[in-house]
Amino acid sequence: MIHFRTATLGILLLAACVPMSDGNGLDGPGMIRLTAERPEGAAPDSCWGKKTSPAIIETVEREVLLKPAQVTADGVIQQPAVYQRESVQEIVQERVDTWFQVPCAADLTPEFVSSLQRALAARNIYHGPVNGEMTMRTRAAVRRFQAPDGFDSDILTIATARKLGLVAVERQPAE
């Protein structure tokens, strides 16, 4: 029995060490993750993710004037100016957070996920079993479907679910 507990603990520790990827960690040049936070004005019962694009920092070489040139009244340079080169890092582009709405965990029922798998299979993107489980294969298909629209992640967005016909498009009230 001791060996079983030790093995289980080892597996749990190893799982904790696996780097997060795809929807939960680094995803290309930015980080895409689900979050308990919401953007300002979001409905309290809505679920969100955030894509953080990192700031772009560039190293720039500059010449800094240490001592100005000494010039006589008639314009003759007695001593040239003294400059020093220095490297400075500048932020070329600020970090950008982009919010995206996702189906809440309670909405990802086996029936919903089965519909997602069928919708992706109908578009020849998903080639696995329709089992209602959000497997790695299902997530990979979600990524392939979303990537052409500029969202390279395996996290299903509400926009993608609408595009697949899985979530109703909210009707705008008549004016």
XYZ file of N, CA and C in Angstrom:
525
model
N 0.813 -1.194 0.000
C 0.000 0.000 0.000
C 0.858 1.260 0.000
N 1.989 1.220 0.666
C 2.878 2.375 0.711
C 3.383 2.691 -0.688
N 3.699 1.667 -1.475
C 4.186 1.890 -2.830
C 3.132 2.581 -3.680
N 1.862 2.223 -3.500
C 0.784 2.839 -4.267
C 0.690 4.325 -3.955
N 0.760 4.669 -2.660
C 0.686 6.085 -2.283
C 1.880 6.852 -2.829
N 3.063 6.265 -2.734
C 4.265 6.909 -3.240
C 4.162 7.121 -4.751
N 3.693 6.103 -5.459
C 3.543 6.214 -6.913
C 2.518 7.280 -7.267
N 1.403 7.313 -6.540
C 0.371 8.309 -6.803
C 0.909 9.710 -6.558
N 1.630 9.899 -5.456
C 2.218 11.194 -5.145
C 3.212 11.596 -6.235
N 4.015 10.646 -6.689
C 4.978 10.931 -7.754
C 4.295 11.370 -9.033
N 3.200 10.709 -9.377
C 2.464 11.077 -10.589
C 1.882 12.469 -10.443
N 1.318 12.766 -9.274
C 0.755 14.103 -9.047
C 1.834 15.169 -9.112
N 3.002 14.886 -8.538
C 4.089 15.861 -8.594
C 4.571 16.069 -10.023
N 4.678 14.990 -10.790
C 5.082 15.121 -12.185
C 4.057 15.914 -12.984
N 2.798 15.668 -12.731
C 1.752 16.397 -13.442
C 1.838 17.881 -13.135
N 2.197 18.228 -11.908
C 2.315 19.636 -11.540
C 3.494 20.285 -12.241
N 4.485 19.495 -12.655
C 5.676 20.040 -13.295
C 5.529 20.202 -14.803
N 4.504 19.618 -15.380
C 4.331 19.706 -16.819
C 4.054 21.161 -17.189
N 4.813 21.738 -18.108
C 4.565 23.127 -18.465
C 3.185 23.274 -19.081
N 2.490 24.315 -18.682
C 1.156 24.539 -19.226
C 1.296 25.030 -20.657
N 0.424 24.535 -21.523
C 0.493 24.937 -22.914
C -0.895 25.017 -23.478
N -0.968 25.347 -24.734
C -2.228 25.492 -25.445
C -3.099 26.499 -24.717
N -4.233 26.096 -24.213
C -5.125 27.076 -23.642
C -4.704 27.623 -22.299
N -3.773 26.990 -21.622
C -3.510 27.395 -20.257
C -2.158 28.042 -20.029
N -1.341 28.142 -21.034
C -0.025 28.701 -20.799
C 0.473 29.432 -22.013
N 1.748 29.344 -22.226
C 2.323 30.064 -23.358
C 1.798 29.488 -24.652
N 1.437 30.350 -25.503
C 0.831 29.975 -26.770
C 1.425 30.878 -27.839
N 2.547 30.527 -28.367
C 3.158 31.396 -29.356
C 3.761 32.612 -28.669
N 3.619 33.787 -29.284
C 4.282 34.968 -28.749
C 3.584 35.575 -27.543
N 2.438 35.078 -27.151
C 1.734 35.634 -26.005
C 1.237 34.537 -25.109
N 0.478 34.914 -24.108
C -0.073 33.928 -23.207
C -1.585 33.988 -23.318
N -2.208 32.824 -23.485
C -3.657 32.734 -23.573
C -4.118 31.864 -22.423
N -5.039 32.379 -21.630
C -5.480 31.606 -20.473
C -6.925 31.933 -20.121
N -7.551 30.973 -19.444
C -8.871 31.209 -18.878
C -8.651 31.957 -17.570
N -9.605 32.779 -17.202
C -9.427 33.570 -15.999
C -10.749 33.761 -15.276
N -10.683 33.913 -13.973
C -11.883 34.205 -13.193
C -12.238 35.684 -13.314
N -11.299 36.475 -13.793
C -11.556 37.909 -14.004
C -12.506 38.085 -15.188
N -13.078 39.263 -15.273
C -13.935 39.615 -16.417
C -13.581 41.020 -16.857
N -13.777 41.303 -18.131
C -13.560 42.690 -18.550
C -14.653 43.579 -17.966
N -14.360 44.837 -17.884
C -15.328 45.788 -17.343
C -16.622 45.739 -18.150
N -17.752 45.662 -17.449
C -19.057 45.651 -18.103
C -19.558 44.280 -18.511
N -18.783 43.224 -18.271
C -19.202 41.870 -18.652
C -20.282 41.367 -17.691
N -21.167 40.555 -18.218
C -22.225 39.972 -17.388
C -21.595 39.109 -16.296
N -22.147 39.153 -15.074
C -21.545 38.392 -13.973
C -21.560 36.881 -14.175
N -22.474 36.367 -14.983
C -22.538 34.919 -15.192
C -21.786 34.480 -16.446
N -20.994 35.378 -17.032
C -20.240 35.030 -18.242
C -18.828 34.582 -17.865
N -18.210 33.824 -18.760
C -16.857 33.304 -18.530
C -15.935 33.863 -19.609
N -14.692 34.108 -19.225
C -13.777 34.814 -20.117
C -12.383 34.211 -20.097
N -11.667 34.522 -21.150
C -10.254 34.210 -21.249
C -9.544 35.493 -21.620
N -8.240 35.472 -21.471
C -7.464 36.662 -21.792
C -6.210 36.253 -22.549
N -5.947 36.956 -23.634
C -4.714 36.757 -24.391
C -3.822 37.954 -24.099
N -2.638 37.683 -23.619
C -1.694 38.739 -23.305
C -0.553 38.694 -24.309
N -0.460 39.732 -25.110
C 0.655 39.854 -26.048
C 1.761 40.614 -25.328
N 2.960 40.082 -25.312
C 4.031 40.719 -24.543
C 4.460 42.055 -25.145
N 5.030 42.858 -24.285
C 5.609 44.118 -24.760
C 6.814 43.777 -25.639
N 7.080 44.630 -26.592
C 8.255 44.454 -27.447
C 9.275 45.494 -27.024
N 10.443 44.999 -26.621
C 11.505 45.875 -26.130
C 12.676 45.772 -27.091
N 13.227 46.920 -27.424
C 14.332 46.980 -28.366
C 15.522 47.662 -27.696
N 16.722 47.192 -27.964
C 17.929 47.845 -27.459
C 18.410 48.825 -28.516
N 18.587 50.081 -28.104
C 18.981 51.144 -29.023
C 20.341 51.677 -28.586
N 21.236 51.858 -29.552
C 22.551 52.456 -29.292
C 22.437 53.965 -29.500
N 22.954 54.725 -28.533
C 22.919 56.184 -28.639
C 24.293 56.748 -28.308
N 24.542 57.936 -28.868
C 25.737 58.671 -28.477
C 25.294 59.795 -27.566
N 25.908 59.838 -26.393
C 25.560 60.844 -25.397
C 26.713 61.840 -25.306
N 26.378 63.119 -25.349
C 27.375 64.177 -25.265
C 27.866 64.288 -23.829
N 29.164 64.040 -23.637
C 29.745 64.161 -22.302
C 30.334 65.556 -22.078
N 30.978 66.074 -23.135
C 31.648 67.369 -23.020
C 31.494 68.085 -24.363
N 30.866 69.276 -24.360
C 30.696 69.984 -25.636
C 32.037 70.461 -26.201
N 32.049 70.719 -27.474
C 33.259 71.215 -28.140
C 33.583 72.615 -27.615
N 34.871 72.909 -27.557
C 35.304 74.258 -27.168
C 35.660 75.002 -28.443
N 34.941 76.091 -28.675
C 35.106 76.855 -29.906
C 35.479 78.285 -29.537
N 36.435 78.831 -30.260
C 36.843 80.228 -30.019
C 35.811 81.161 -30.625
N 35.948 82.427 -30.324
C 35.005 83.439 -30.807
C 35.009 83.513 -32.329
N 36.130 83.220 -32.956
C 36.179 83.281 -34.425
C 35.816 81.941 -35.080
N 35.309 80.954 -34.277
C 34.791 79.707 -34.836
C 35.801 78.590 -34.969
N 36.969 78.734 -34.404
C 37.983 77.688 -34.476
C 37.735 76.703 -33.319
N 37.718 75.413 -33.673
C 37.499 74.378 -32.667
C 38.818 74.114 -31.961
N 38.826 74.392 -30.651
C 40.035 74.135 -29.876
C 40.058 72.714 -29.346
N 38.894 72.228 -28.964
C 38.807 70.852 -28.462
C 37.472 70.278 -28.959
N 37.513 69.109 -29.634
C 36.262 68.531 -30.160
C 35.361 68.024 -29.021
N 34.122 67.887 -29.360
C 33.156 67.361 -28.387
C 33.513 65.918 -28.048
N 33.148 65.511 -26.834
C 33.423 64.149 -26.384
C 32.071 63.443 -26.210
N 31.940 62.317 -26.903
C 30.699 61.528 -26.840
C 31.000 60.157 -26.258
N 29.951 59.542 -25.726
C 30.060 58.166 -25.233
C 28.861 57.388 -25.766
N 29.126 56.162 -26.223
C 28.035 55.302 -26.701
C 27.412 54.588 -25.507
N 26.080 54.509 -25.524
C 25.402 53.749 -24.484
C 24.239 52.983 -25.103
N 23.942 51.856 -24.493
C 22.813 51.036 -24.925
C 21.639 51.310 -24.000
N 20.481 51.544 -24.603
C 19.274 51.829 -23.835
C 18.171 50.914 -24.344
N 17.386 50.355 -23.423
C 16.250 49.548 -23.834
C 14.994 50.410 -23.829
N 14.242 50.317 -24.924
C 13.015 51.087 -25.056
C 11.861 50.150 -25.373
N 10.686 50.447 -24.822
C 9.483 49.690 -25.148
C 8.960 50.226 -26.479
N 8.980 49.369 -27.485
C 8.525 49.750 -28.819
C 7.008 49.579 -28.915
N 6.509 48.526 -28.266
C 5.066 48.267 -28.255
C 4.690 47.798 -26.853
N 3.678 48.430 -26.269
C 3.220 48.075 -24.928
C 2.579 46.692 -24.921
N 2.529 46.064 -23.769
C 1.813 44.798 -23.591
C 0.332 45.051 -23.828
N -0.336 44.084 -24.482
C -1.752 44.241 -24.806
C -2.527 43.031 -24.279
N -3.605 43.299 -23.537
C -4.507 42.248 -23.076
C -5.750 42.269 -23.953
N -6.101 41.112 -24.515
C -7.301 40.982 -25.338
C -8.224 39.974 -24.679
N -9.437 40.391 -24.367
C -10.423 39.528 -23.732
C -11.220 38.770 -24.779
N -11.606 37.526 -24.460
C -12.487 36.755 -25.329
C -13.421 35.932 -24.457
N -14.676 35.860 -24.870
C -15.663 35.124 -24.088
C -15.601 33.646 -24.451
N -15.763 32.801 -23.436
C -15.717 31.350 -23.611
C -16.959 30.730 -22.996
N -17.342 29.533 -23.445
C -18.433 28.837 -22.755
C -17.993 28.524 -21.326
N -18.879 28.700 -20.384
C -18.567 28.365 -18.988
C -18.447 26.858 -18.852
N -17.734 26.407 -17.840
C -17.508 24.976 -17.625
C -18.830 24.206 -17.541
N -19.831 24.797 -16.918
C -21.132 24.121 -16.789
C -21.805 23.917 -18.145
N -21.457 24.748 -19.130
C -22.045 24.632 -20.468
C -21.350 23.579 -21.327
N -20.157 23.164 -20.924
C -19.401 22.174 -21.708
C -19.850 20.759 -21.326
N -21.127 20.501 -21.505
C -21.701 19.192 -21.193
C -21.266 18.186 -22.252
N -21.385 16.901 -21.974
C -21.064 15.893 -22.989
C -21.893 16.102 -24.272
N -23.129 16.535 -24.142
C -23.964 16.785 -25.322
C -23.396 17.936 -26.155
N -22.974 19.021 -25.472
C -22.402 20.171 -26.174
C -21.106 19.780 -26.873
N -20.235 19.067 -26.147
C -18.942 18.670 -26.718
C -19.155 17.696 -27.882
N -20.138 16.811 -27.782
C -20.454 15.916 -28.909
C -20.883 16.727 -30.122
N -21.702 17.745 -29.913
C -22.121 18.624 -31.017
C -20.921 19.346 -31.612
N -20.003 19.784 -30.751
C -18.775 20.432 -31.220
C -17.977 19.456 -32.079
N -17.811 18.231 -31.611
C -17.050 17.237 -32.367
C -17.704 16.954 -33.720
N -19.035 16.839 -33.739
C -19.736 16.596 -35.010
C -19.586 17.785 -35.959
N -19.683 19.010 -35.421
C -19.552 20.213 -36.261
C -18.153 20.304 -36.869
N -17.130 19.978 -36.083
C -15.755 20.003 -36.601
C -15.522 18.862 -37.589
N -16.125 17.697 -37.331
C -16.000 16.558 -38.245
C -16.682 16.866 -39.575
N -17.826 17.564 -39.523
C -18.540 17.919 -40.753
C -17.698 18.851 -41.627
N -16.777 19.572 -41.014
C -15.883 20.474 -41.755
C -14.537 19.812 -42.046
N -14.472 18.499 -41.798
C -13.272 17.696 -42.050
C -12.059 18.187 -41.251
N -12.312 18.650 -40.027
C -11.235 19.134 -39.166
C -10.985 18.172 -38.012
N -12.040 17.504 -37.561
C -11.933 16.557 -36.454
C -12.106 15.148 -37.003
N -11.185 14.251 -36.611
C -11.217 12.883 -37.129
C -11.246 11.843 -36.018
N -11.739 12.234 -34.851
C -11.777 11.304 -33.731
C -13.189 10.830 -33.443
N -13.345 10.102 -32.361
C -14.675 9.608 -31.992
C -15.537 10.742 -31.434
N -16.836 10.637 -31.645
C -17.782 11.578 -31.054
C -18.166 10.975 -29.707
N -17.442 11.414 -28.665
C -17.614 10.811 -27.346
C -18.020 11.817 -26.268
N -18.162 13.082 -26.633
C -18.575 14.086 -25.662
C -17.500 14.505 -24.685
N -16.254 14.117 -24.953
C -15.140 14.470 -24.075
C -14.228 15.464 -24.768
N -13.813 16.481 -24.040
C -12.924 17.499 -24.585
C -11.498 16.951 -24.556
N -11.207 16.037 -25.477
C -9.916 15.359 -25.538
C -8.879 16.258 -26.203
N -7.631 15.820 -26.168
C -6.564 16.567 -26.842
C -6.851 16.649 -28.337
N -7.406 15.593 -28.895
C -7.738 15.568 -30.320
C -8.822 16.610 -30.638
N -9.819 16.733 -29.746
C -10.877 17.729 -29.933
C -10.282 19.129 -29.837
N -9.438 19.339 -28.837
C -8.803 20.649 -28.659
C -7.930 21.015 -29.865
N -7.218 20.043 -30.400
C -6.376 20.299 -31.579
C -7.243 20.719 -32.764
N -8.412 20.100 -32.904
C -9.323 20.472 -33.987
C -9.868 21.884 -33.772
N -10.168 22.230 -32.532
C -10.626 23.593 -32.221
C -9.542 24.585 -32.623
N -8.300 24.282 -32.286
C -7.181 25.163 -32.656
C -7.097 25.319 -34.167
N -7.178 24.213 -34.909
C -7.088 24.280 -36.375
C -8.227 25.110 -36.963
N -9.405 25.036 -36.362
C -10.549 25.785 -36.864
C -10.415 27.279 -36.567
N -9.892 27.621 -35.396
C -9.791 29.027 -34.993
C -8.581 29.741 -35.569
N -7.506 29.032 -35.837
C -6.244 29.644 -36.252
C -6.373 30.537 -37.486
N -7.109 30.150 -38.528
C -7.212 31.041 -39.689
C -7.854 32.397 -39.370
N -8.620 32.456 -38.284
C -9.225 33.722 -37.870
C -8.311 34.514 -36.943
N -7.088 34.035 -36.745
C -6.113 34.766 -35.948
C -6.103 34.412 -34.472
N -6.826 33.370 -34.075
C -6.836 32.967 -32.668
C -6.262 31.563 -32.576
N -4.956 31.474 -32.404
C -4.246 30.196 -32.414
C -4.227 29.609 -31.006
N -5.362 29.055 -30.586
C -5.485 28.459 -29.261
C -6.483 27.318 -29.315
N -6.339 26.388 -28.374
C -7.289 25.282 -28.302
C -8.437 25.584 -27.340
N -8.505 26.786 -26.834
C -9.622 27.194 -25.980
C -10.766 27.610 -26.901
N -11.897 26.943 -26.765
C -13.066 27.263 -27.576
C -13.638 28.608 -27.145
N -13.797 29.511 -28.092
C -14.396 30.810 -27.788
C -15.880 30.789 -28.143
N -16.625 31.713 -27.572
C -18.040 31.852 -27.910
C -18.170 32.212 -29.385
N -17.278 33.051 -29.893
C -17.329 33.439 -31.311
C -17.214 32.212 -32.211
N -16.315 31.291 -31.869
C -16.157 30.066 -32.660
C -17.384 29.170 -32.508
N -17.898 29.051 -31.293
C -19.095 28.241 -31.067
C -20.268 28.780 -31.889
N -20.378 30.111 -31.982
C -21.436 30.711 -32.815
C -21.196 30.401 -34.290
N -19.945 30.516 -34.706
C -19.602 30.250 -36.108
C -19.919 28.801 -36.484
N -19.793 27.898 -35.527
C -20.104 26.486 -35.754
C -21.596 26.184 -35.577
N -22.362 27.176 -35.169
C -23.802 26.985 -34.976
C -24.156 26.307 -33.668
N -23.268 26.386 -32.675
C -23.494 25.706 -31.403
C -24.089 26.621 -30.332
N -23.941 27.915 -30.514
C -24.438 28.894 -29.549
C -25.293 29.886 -30.317
N -26.428 30.198 -29.762
C -27.339 31.130 -30.422
C -26.694 32.515 -30.529
N -26.937 33.151 -31.639
C -26.481 34.525 -31.836
C -27.473 35.412 -31.106
N -26.954 36.298 -30.258
C -27.838 37.172 -29.497
C -28.556 38.127 -30.439
N -29.833 38.209 -30.259
C -30.669 39.067 -31.089
C -30.638 40.488 -30.572
N -30.429 41.426 -31.470
C -30.414 42.827 -31.091
C -31.842 43.326 -30.957
N -32.174 44.064 -29.898
C -33.532 44.578 -29.734
C -33.886 45.559 -30.850
N -35.148 45.535 -31.269
C -35.621 46.451 -32.311
C -35.644 47.867 -31.748
N -35.262 48.800 -32.584
C -35.209 50.202 -32.122
C -36.479 50.924 -32.483
